[in-house]
Every structure is written in structure tokens, then in C-alpha cells.
PDB file of C-alpha atoms in Angstrom:
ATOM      1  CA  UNK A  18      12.817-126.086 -74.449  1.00  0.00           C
ATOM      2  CA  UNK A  19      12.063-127.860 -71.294  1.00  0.00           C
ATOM      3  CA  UNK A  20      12.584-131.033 -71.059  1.00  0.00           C
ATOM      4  CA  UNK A  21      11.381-133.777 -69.015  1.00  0.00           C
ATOM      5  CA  UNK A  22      13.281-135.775 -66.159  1.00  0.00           C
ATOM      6  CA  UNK A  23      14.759-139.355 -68.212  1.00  0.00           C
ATOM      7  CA  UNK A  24      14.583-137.463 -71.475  1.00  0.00           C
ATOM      8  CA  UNK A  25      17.524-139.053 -72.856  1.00  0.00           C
ATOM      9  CA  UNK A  26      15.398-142.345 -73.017  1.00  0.00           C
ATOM     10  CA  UNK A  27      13.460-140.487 -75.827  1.00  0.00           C
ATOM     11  CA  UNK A  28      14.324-141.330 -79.151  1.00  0.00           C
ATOM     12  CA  UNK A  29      16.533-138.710 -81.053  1.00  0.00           C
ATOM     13  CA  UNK A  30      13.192-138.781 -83.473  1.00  0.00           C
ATOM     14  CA  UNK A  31      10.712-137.953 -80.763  1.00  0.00           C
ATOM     15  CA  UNK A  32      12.840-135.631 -79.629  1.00  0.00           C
ATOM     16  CA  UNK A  33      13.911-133.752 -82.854  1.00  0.00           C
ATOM     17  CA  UNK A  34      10.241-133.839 -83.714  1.00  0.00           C
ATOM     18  CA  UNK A  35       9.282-131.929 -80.515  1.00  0.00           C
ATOM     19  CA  UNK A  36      11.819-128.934 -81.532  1.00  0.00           C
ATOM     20  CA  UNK A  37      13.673-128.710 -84.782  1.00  0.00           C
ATOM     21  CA  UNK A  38      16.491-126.799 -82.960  1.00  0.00           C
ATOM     22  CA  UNK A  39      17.929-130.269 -81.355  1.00  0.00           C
ATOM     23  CA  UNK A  40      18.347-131.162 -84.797  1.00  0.00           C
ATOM     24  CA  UNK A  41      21.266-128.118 -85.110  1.00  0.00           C
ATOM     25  CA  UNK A  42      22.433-128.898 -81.084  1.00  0.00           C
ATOM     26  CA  UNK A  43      23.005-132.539 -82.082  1.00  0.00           C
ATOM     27  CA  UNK A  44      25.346-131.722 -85.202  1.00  0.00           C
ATOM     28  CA  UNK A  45      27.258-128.851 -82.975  1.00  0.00           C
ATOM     29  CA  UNK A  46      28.254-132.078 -81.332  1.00  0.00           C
ATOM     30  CA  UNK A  47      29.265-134.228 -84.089  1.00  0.00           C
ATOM     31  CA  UNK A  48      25.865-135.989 -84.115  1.00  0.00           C
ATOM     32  CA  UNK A  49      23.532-136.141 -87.413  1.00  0.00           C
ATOM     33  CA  UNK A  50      19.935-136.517 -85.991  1.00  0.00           C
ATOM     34  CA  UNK A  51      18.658-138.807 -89.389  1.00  0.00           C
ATOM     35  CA  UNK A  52      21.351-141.058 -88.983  1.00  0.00           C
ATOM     36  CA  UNK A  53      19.473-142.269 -85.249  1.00  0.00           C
ATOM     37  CA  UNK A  54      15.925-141.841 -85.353  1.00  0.00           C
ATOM     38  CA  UNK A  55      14.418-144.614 -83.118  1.00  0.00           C
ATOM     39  CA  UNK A  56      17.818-144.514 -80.822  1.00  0.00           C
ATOM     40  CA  UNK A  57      17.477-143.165 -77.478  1.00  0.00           C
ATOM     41  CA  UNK A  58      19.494-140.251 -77.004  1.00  0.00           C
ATOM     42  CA  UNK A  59      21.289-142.115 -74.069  1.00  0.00           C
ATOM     43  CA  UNK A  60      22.671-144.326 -76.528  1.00  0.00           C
ATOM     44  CA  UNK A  61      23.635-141.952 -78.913  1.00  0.00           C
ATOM     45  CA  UNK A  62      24.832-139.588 -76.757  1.00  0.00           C
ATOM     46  CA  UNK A  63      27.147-143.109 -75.050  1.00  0.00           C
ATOM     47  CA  UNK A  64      28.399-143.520 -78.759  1.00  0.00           C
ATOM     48  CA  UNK A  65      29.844-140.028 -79.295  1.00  0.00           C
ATOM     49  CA  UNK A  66      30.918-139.987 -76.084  1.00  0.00           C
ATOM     50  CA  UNK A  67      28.683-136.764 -75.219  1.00  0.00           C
ATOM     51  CA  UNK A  68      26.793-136.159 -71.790  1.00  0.00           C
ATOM     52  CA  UNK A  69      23.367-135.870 -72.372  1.00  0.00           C
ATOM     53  CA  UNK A  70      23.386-132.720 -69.743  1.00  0.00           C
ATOM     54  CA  UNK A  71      25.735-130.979 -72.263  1.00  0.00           C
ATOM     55  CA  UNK A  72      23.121-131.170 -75.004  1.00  0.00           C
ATOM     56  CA  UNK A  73      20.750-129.610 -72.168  1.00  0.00           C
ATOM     57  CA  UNK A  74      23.138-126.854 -71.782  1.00  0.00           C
ATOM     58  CA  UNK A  75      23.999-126.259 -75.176  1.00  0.00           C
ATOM     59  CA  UNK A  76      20.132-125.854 -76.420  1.00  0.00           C
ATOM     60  CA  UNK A  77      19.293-123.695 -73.463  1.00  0.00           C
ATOM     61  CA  UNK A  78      21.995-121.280 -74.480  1.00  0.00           C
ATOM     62  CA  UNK A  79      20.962-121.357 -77.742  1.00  0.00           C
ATOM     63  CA  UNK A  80      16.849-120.266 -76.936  1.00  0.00           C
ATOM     64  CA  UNK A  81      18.438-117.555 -74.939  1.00  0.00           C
ATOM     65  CA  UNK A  82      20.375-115.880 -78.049  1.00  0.00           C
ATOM     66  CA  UNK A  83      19.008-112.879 -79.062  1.00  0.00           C
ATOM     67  CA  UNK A  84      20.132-110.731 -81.867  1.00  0.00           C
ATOM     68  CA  UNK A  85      20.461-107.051 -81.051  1.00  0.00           C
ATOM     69  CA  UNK A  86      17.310-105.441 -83.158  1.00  0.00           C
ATOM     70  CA  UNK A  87      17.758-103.313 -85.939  1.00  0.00           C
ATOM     71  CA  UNK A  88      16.792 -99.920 -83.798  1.00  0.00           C
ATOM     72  CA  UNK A  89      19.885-100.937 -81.169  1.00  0.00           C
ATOM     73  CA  UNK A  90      21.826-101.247 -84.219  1.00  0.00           C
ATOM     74  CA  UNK A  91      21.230 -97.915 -85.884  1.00  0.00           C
ATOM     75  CA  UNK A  92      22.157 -96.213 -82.273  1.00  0.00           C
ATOM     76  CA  UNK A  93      25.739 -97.856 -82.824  1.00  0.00           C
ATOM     77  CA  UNK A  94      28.757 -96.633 -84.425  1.00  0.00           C
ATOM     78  CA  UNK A  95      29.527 -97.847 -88.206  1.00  0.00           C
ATOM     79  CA  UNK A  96      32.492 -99.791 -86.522  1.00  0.00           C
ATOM     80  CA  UNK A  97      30.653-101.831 -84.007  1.00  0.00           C
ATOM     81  CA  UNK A  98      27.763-102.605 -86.705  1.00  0.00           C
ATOM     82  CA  UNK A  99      30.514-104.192 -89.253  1.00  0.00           C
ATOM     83  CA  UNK A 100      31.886-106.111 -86.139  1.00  0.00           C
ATOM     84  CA  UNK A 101      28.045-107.772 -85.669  1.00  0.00           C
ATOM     85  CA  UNK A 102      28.021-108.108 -89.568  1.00  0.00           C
ATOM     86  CA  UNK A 103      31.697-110.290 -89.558  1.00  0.00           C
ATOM     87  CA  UNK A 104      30.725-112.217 -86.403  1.00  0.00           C
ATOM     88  CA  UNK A 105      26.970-113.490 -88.090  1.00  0.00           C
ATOM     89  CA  UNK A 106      29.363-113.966 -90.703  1.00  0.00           C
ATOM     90  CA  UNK A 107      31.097-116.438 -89.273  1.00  0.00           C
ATOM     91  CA  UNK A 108      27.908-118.270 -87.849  1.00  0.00           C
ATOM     92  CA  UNK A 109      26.693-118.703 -91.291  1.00  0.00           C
ATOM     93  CA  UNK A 110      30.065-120.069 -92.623  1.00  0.00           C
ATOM     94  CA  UNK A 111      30.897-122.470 -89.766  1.00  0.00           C
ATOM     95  CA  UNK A 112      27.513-123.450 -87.899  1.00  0.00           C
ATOM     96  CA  UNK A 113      24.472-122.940 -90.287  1.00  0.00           C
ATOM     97  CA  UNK A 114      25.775-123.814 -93.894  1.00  0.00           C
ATOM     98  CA  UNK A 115      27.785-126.807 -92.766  1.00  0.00           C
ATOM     99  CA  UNK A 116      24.427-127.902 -90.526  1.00  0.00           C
ATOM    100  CA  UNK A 117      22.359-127.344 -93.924  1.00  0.00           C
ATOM    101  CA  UNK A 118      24.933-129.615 -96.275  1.00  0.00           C
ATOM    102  CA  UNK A 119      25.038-132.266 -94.080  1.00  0.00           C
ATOM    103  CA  UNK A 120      21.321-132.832 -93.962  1.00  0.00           C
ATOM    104  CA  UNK A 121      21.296-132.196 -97.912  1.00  0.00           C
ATOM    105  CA  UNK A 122      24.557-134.165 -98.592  1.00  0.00           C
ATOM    106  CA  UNK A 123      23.203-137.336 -95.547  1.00  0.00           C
ATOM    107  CA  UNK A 124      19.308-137.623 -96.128  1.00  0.00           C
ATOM    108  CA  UNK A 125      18.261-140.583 -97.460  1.00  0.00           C
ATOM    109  CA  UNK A 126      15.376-139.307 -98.991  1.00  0.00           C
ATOM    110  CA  UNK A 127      11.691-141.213 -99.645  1.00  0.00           C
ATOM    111  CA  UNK A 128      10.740-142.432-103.223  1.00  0.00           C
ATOM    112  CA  UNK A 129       8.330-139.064-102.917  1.00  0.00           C
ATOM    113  CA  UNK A 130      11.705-136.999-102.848  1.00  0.00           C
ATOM    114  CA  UNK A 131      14.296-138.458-104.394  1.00  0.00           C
ATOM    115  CA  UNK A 132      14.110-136.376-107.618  1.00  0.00           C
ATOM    116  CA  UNK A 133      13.744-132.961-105.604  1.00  0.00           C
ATOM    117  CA  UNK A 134      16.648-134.415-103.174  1.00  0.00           C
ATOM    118  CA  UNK A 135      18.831-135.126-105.947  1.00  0.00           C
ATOM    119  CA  UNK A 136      18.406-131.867-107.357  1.00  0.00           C
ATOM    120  CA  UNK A 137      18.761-130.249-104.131  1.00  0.00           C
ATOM    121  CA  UNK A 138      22.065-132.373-104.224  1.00  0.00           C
ATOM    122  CA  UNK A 139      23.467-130.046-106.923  1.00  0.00           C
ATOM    123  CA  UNK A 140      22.298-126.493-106.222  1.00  0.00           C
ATOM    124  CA  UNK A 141      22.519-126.065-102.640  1.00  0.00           C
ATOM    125  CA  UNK A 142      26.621-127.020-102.823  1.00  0.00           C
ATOM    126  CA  UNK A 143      26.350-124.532-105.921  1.00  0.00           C
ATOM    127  CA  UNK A 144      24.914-121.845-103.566  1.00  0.00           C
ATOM    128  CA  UNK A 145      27.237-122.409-100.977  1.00  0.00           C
ATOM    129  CA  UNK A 146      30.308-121.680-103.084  1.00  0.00           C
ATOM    130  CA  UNK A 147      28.353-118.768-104.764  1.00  0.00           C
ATOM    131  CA  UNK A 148      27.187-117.092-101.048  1.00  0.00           C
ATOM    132  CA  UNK A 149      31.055-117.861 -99.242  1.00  0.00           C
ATOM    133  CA  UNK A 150      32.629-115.992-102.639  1.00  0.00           C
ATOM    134  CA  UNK A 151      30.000-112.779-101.740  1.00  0.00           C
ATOM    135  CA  UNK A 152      30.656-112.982 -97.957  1.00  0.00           C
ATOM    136  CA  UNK A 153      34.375-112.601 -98.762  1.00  0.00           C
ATOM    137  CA  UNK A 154      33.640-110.277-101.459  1.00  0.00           C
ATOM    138  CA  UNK A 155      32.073-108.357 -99.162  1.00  0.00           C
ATOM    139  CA  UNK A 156      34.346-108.179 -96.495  1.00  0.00           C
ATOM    140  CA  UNK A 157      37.248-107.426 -98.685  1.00  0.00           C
ATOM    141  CA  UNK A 158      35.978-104.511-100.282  1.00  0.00           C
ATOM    142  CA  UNK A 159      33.161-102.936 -98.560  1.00  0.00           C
ATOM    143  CA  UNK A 160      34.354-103.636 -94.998  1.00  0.00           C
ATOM    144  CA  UNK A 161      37.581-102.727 -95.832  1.00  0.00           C
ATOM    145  CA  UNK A 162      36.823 -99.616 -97.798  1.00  0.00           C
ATOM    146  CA  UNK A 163      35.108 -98.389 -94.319  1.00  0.00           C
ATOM    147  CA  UNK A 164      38.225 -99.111 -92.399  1.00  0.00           C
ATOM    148  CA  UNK A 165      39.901 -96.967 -94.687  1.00  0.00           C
ATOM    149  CA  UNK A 166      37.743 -94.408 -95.227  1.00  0.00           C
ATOM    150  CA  UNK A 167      38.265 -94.524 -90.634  1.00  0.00           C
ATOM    151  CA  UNK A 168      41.931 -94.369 -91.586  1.00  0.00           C
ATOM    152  CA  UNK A 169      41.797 -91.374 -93.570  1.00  0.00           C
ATOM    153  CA  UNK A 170      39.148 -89.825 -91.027  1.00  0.00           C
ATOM    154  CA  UNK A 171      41.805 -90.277 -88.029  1.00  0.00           C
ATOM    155  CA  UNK A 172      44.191 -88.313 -90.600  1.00  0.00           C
ATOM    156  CA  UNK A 173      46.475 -91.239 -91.242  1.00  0.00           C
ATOM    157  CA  UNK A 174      46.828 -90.479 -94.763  1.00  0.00           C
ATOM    158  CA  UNK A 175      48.498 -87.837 -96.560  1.00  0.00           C
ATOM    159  CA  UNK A 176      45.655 -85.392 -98.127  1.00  0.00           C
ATOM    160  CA  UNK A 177      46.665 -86.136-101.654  1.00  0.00           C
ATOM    161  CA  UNK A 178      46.485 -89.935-101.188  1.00  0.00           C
ATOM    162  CA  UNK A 179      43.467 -89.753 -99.247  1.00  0.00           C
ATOM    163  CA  UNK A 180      41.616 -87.671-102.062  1.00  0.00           C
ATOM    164  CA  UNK A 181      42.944 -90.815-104.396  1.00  0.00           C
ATOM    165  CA  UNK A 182      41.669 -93.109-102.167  1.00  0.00           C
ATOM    166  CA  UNK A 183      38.084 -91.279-101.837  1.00  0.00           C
ATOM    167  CA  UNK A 184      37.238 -91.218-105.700  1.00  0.00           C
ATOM    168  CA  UNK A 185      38.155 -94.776-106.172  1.00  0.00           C
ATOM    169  CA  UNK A 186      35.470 -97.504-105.856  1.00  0.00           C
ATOM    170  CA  UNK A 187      33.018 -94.835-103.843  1.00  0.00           C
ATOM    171  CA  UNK A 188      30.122 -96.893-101.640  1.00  0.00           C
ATOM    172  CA  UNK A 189      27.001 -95.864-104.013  1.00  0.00           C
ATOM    173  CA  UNK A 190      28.698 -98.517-106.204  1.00  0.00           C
ATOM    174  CA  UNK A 191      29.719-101.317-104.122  1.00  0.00           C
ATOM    175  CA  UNK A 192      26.000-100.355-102.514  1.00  0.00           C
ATOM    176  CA  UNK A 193      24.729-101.064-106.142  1.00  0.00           C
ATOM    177  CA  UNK A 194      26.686-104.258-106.678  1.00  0.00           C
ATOM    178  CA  UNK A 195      25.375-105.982-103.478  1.00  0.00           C
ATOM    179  CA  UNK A 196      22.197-105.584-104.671  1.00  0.00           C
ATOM    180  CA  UNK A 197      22.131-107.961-106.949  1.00  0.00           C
ATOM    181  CA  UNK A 198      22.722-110.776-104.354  1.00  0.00           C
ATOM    182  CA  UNK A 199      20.247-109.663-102.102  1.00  0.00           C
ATOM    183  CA  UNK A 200      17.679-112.871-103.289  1.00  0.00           C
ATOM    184  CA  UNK A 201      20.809-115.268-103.342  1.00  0.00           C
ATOM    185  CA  UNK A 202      18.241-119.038-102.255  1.00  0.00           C
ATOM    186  CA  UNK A 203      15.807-117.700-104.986  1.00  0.00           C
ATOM    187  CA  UNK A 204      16.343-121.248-106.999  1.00  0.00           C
ATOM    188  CA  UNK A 205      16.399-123.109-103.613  1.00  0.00           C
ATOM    189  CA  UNK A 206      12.667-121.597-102.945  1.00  0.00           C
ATOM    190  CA  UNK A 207      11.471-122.326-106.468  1.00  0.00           C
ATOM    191  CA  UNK A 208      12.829-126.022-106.094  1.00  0.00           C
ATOM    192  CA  UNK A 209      10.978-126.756-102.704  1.00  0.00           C
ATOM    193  CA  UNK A 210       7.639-124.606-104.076  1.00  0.00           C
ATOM    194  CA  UNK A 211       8.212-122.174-101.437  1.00  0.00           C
ATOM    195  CA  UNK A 212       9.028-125.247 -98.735  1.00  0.00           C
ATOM    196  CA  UNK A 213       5.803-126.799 -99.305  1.00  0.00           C
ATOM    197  CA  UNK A 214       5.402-130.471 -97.620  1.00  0.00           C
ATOM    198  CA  UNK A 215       2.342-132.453 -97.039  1.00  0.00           C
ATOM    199  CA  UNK A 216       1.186-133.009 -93.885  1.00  0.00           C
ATOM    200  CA  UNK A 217       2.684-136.560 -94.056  1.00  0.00           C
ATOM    201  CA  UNK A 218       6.229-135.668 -94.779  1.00  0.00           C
ATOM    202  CA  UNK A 219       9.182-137.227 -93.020  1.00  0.00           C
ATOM    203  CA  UNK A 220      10.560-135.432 -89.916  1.00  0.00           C
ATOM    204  CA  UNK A 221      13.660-135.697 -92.589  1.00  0.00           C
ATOM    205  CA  UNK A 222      11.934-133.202 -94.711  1.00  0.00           C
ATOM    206  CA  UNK A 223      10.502-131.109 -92.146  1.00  0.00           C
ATOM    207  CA  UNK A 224      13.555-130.208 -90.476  1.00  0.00           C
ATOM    208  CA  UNK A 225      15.427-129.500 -93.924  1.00  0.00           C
ATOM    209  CA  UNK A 226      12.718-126.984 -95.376  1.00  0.00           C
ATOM    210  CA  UNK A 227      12.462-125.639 -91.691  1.00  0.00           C
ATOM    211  CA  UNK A 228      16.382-125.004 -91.330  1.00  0.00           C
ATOM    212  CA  UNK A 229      16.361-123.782 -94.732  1.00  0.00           C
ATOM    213  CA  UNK A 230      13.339-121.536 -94.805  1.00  0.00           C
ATOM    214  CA  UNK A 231      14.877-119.940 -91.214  1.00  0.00           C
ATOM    215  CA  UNK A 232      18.555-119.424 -93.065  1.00  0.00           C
ATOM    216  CA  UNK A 233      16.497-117.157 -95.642  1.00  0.00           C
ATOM    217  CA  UNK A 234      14.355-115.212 -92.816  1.00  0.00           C
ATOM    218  CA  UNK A 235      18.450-115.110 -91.243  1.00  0.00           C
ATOM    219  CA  UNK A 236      19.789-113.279 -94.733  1.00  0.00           C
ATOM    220  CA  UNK A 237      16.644-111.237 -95.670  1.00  0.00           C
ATOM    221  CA  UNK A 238      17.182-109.785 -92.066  1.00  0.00           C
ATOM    222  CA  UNK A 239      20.838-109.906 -92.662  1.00  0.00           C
ATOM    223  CA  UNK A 240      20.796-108.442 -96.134  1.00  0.00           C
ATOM    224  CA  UNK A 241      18.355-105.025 -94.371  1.00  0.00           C
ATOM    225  CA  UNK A 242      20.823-104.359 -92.329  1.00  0.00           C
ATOM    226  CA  UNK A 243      23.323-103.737 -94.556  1.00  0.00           C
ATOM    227  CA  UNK A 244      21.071-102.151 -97.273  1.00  0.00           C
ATOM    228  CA  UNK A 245      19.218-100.033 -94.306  1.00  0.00           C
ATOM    229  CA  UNK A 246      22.263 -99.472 -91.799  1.00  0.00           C
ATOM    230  CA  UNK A 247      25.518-100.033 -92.922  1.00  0.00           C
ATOM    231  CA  UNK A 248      25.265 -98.566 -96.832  1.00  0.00           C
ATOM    232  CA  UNK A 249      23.643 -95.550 -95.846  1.00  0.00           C
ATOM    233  CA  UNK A 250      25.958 -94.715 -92.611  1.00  0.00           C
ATOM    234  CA  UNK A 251      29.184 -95.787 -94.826  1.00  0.00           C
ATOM    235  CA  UNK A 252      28.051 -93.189 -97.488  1.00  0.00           C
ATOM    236  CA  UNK A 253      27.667 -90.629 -95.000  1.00  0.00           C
ATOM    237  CA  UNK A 254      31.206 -91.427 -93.538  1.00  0.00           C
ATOM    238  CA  UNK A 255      32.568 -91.365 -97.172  1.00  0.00           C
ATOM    239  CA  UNK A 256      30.710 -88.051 -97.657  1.00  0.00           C
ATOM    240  CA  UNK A 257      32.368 -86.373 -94.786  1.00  0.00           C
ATOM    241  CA  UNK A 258      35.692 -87.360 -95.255  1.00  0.00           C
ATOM    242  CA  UNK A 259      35.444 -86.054 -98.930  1.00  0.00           C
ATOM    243  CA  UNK A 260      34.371 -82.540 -98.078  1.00  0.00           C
ATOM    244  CA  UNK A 261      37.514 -82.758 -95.292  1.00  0.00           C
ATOM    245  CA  UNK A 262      39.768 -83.239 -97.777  1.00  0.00           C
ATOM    246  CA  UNK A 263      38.329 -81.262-100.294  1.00  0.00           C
ATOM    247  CA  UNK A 264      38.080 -78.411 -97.939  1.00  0.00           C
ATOM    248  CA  UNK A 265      42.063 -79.061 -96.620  1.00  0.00           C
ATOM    249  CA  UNK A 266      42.998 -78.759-100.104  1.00  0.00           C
ATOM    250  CA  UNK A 267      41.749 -75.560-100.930  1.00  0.00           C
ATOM    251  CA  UNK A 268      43.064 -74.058 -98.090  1.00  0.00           C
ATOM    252  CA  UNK A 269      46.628 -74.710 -98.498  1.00  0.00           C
TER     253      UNK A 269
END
């Protein structure tokens, strides 16, 4: 986003309305974009004691992220693919979910949206909890059932307890299991009618269905790579180890 010389006389509105993404900038610094639409961002920015440059900074960081694509992926090692997995993670826990339920939790919505707002009101923190509880779910038993099934291929378990280990909870199951969660904003899309607005929505609005409508492109894309990448190389790691340990005990 490039933005003109005495941009921070723009209101937060125009600018917000010129790219969604200041919308998310603005709350990484404290500051809820609805809450100062016709302020200048000078002002704002004097309030929260932020320098406008540092906004600047921030968004131009942010266009430059790239995600590694799913091809660069499947070329690394299982260990350095659950690494990316924990660290988008953490994005979604402590930059994109808290972004989403303050705009959900602060909008003060038009008489055209209060009922859908107030419903929105009571699902999305419902989701939330639900998508947290399968993100540590996750990590607890699938990520940790590949650093042991690492363990037990770097021989740091004794064959008998590593053949225990091996039959207990195998992948195809816990592959099975997160399934299920794979459409987890499937209400949230019914709700907005597939994030339809009219053409005369608020920017309000607009930047809500956008931000939400991006965090589901964020875990369909997430949700591949584990389905595509990680279950598939995890079973093949569990496979292997098996027939090691199956093949040690035979011989002795």
C-alpha cells in the first residue's frame, strides 16, 4: 500500500476504506478503526501515542509476508512443517481471532444488522472457544505423537516400549478425527449468506465479512496442509518406525 505524502490527515475511514488491511495494522497497535471513522489518523495516532511512520512500517511488512507454498512445504522435513503449523498457530490465536472479536464484540451495528450482529454476538465467541480447544487438541496429540514417534526413530526408547507406544492412538485415527473439524465457520457462513452485503453496506460491515471470509480462505489452506502434508508424511514416519521395531524384535 502506498501511501501519499500528509496521509495521516486522512481520516482513519478513508483510509481503512482504501485497504481493509489498516483495519488489522491499527488494532496491532491498540487502535479499533470503528471507534474513529471521520478522525484523522494524526489525531488518533497523537491519542495512542503511536507515530504515524510506525503504522507505515508495520503495513509494509505486513504486504511483504508471504507464506511458504504448499510445494516448498512438501520438500521439507515432517519436523520443520509442524514448526510452520505451531507458529500460524499462534497468529490465529493472538493476532487474527482477537482482531475478529473485537470488531464482532465493538461494532455498533445499523438497524439493517442488528439482528445478524447480535447473533453474530453469540456464535463467533462460541467458535472461538470451540477452534482454541481443537488447536490445542491438536497440538497435544498429533504433534506430540510425531515427536514421539522422532523419539523412538532416534532409538530413545526401549524396543518393547516403543512397540507399546506404536499401536496406541496410530495417525489413521487422529487423521480421521480431524476431519470432522475441517468446516469449523460453517454456521458463521450460513449466518452472513456466504458474506453477502449490498453495495451500500457500512465500511463496518465490509471489513468484518472481509476479515472473516479471509480467516476461512487462512484455515481451508491451513486445514490442506495438514490433511495433504502432514497426515500423510506422519503415517509414513509411523509406518517405518513400526516395521523397525517389528523387524528388531524378531531378530533377537
Amino acid at each position: 500500500m502506498k501511501l501519499n505524502p500528509g496521509f495521516e490527515k486522512n481520516s482513519v475511514g478513508e483510509l481503512v476504506s482504501e485497504n481493509y488491511v489498516f483495519a488489522a495494522v491499527l488494532h496491532y497497535f491498540g487502535i479499533s478503526f470503528y471507534q474513529y471513522p471521520t478522525d484523522s489518523l494524526e489525531k488518533v495516532c497523537r491519542k495512542h501515542k503511536v507515530n504515524p511512520q510506525q503504522l507505515v512500517a508495520e503495513l509494509e511488512a505486513w504486504a511483504e509476508q508471504k507464506d511458504p507454498s504448499v510445494e516448498d512445504l512438501y520438500l521439507n522435513p515432517i519436523e520443520l512443517l509442524v514448526a510452520y503449523l505451531k507458529k500460524k498457530h499462534y497468529y490465529f490465536v493472538r493476532q487474527e481471532l482477537p482482531f475478529l472479536s473485537n470488531m464482532v464484540s465493538g461494532i455498533t451495528a445499523d438497524s439493517k444488522y442488528v439482528s445478524l450482529m447480535a447473533d453474530l454476538k453469540i456464535m463467533f465467541p462460541m467458535f472461538v472457544e470451540d477452534f482454541i480447544h481443537h488447536i490445542h487438541e491438536e497440538e497435544s496429540r498429533m504433534f506430540k505423537r510425531i515427536e514421539l514417534l522422532q523419539d523412538i526413530e532416534d532409538g530413545n526408547f526401549r524396543t518393547q516400549d516403543a512397540l507399546v507406544i506404536l499401536e496406541k492412538d496410530p495417525i489413521r485415527l487422529l487423521a480421521d478425527q480431524h476431519e470432522i473439524h475441517d468446516d469449523e465457520m460453517q454456521g458463521i457462513r450460513q449466518l452472513t449468506k456466504d458474506y453477502f452485503l449490498d453495495e451500500d453496506a457500512p465500511l463496518t460491515m465490509r471489513v468484518l465479512y472481509h476479515e472473516l471470509q479471509n480467516f476461512e480462505k487462512e484455515l481451508s489452506i491451513h486445514a490442506k496442509i495438514e490433511d495433504e502434508l502432514l497426515f500423510p508424511k506422519a503415517v509414513q514416519l509411523e509406518v517405518e518406525a513400526l516395521r523397525k521395531i517389528r523387524k528388531q524384535i524378531q531378530t533377537n
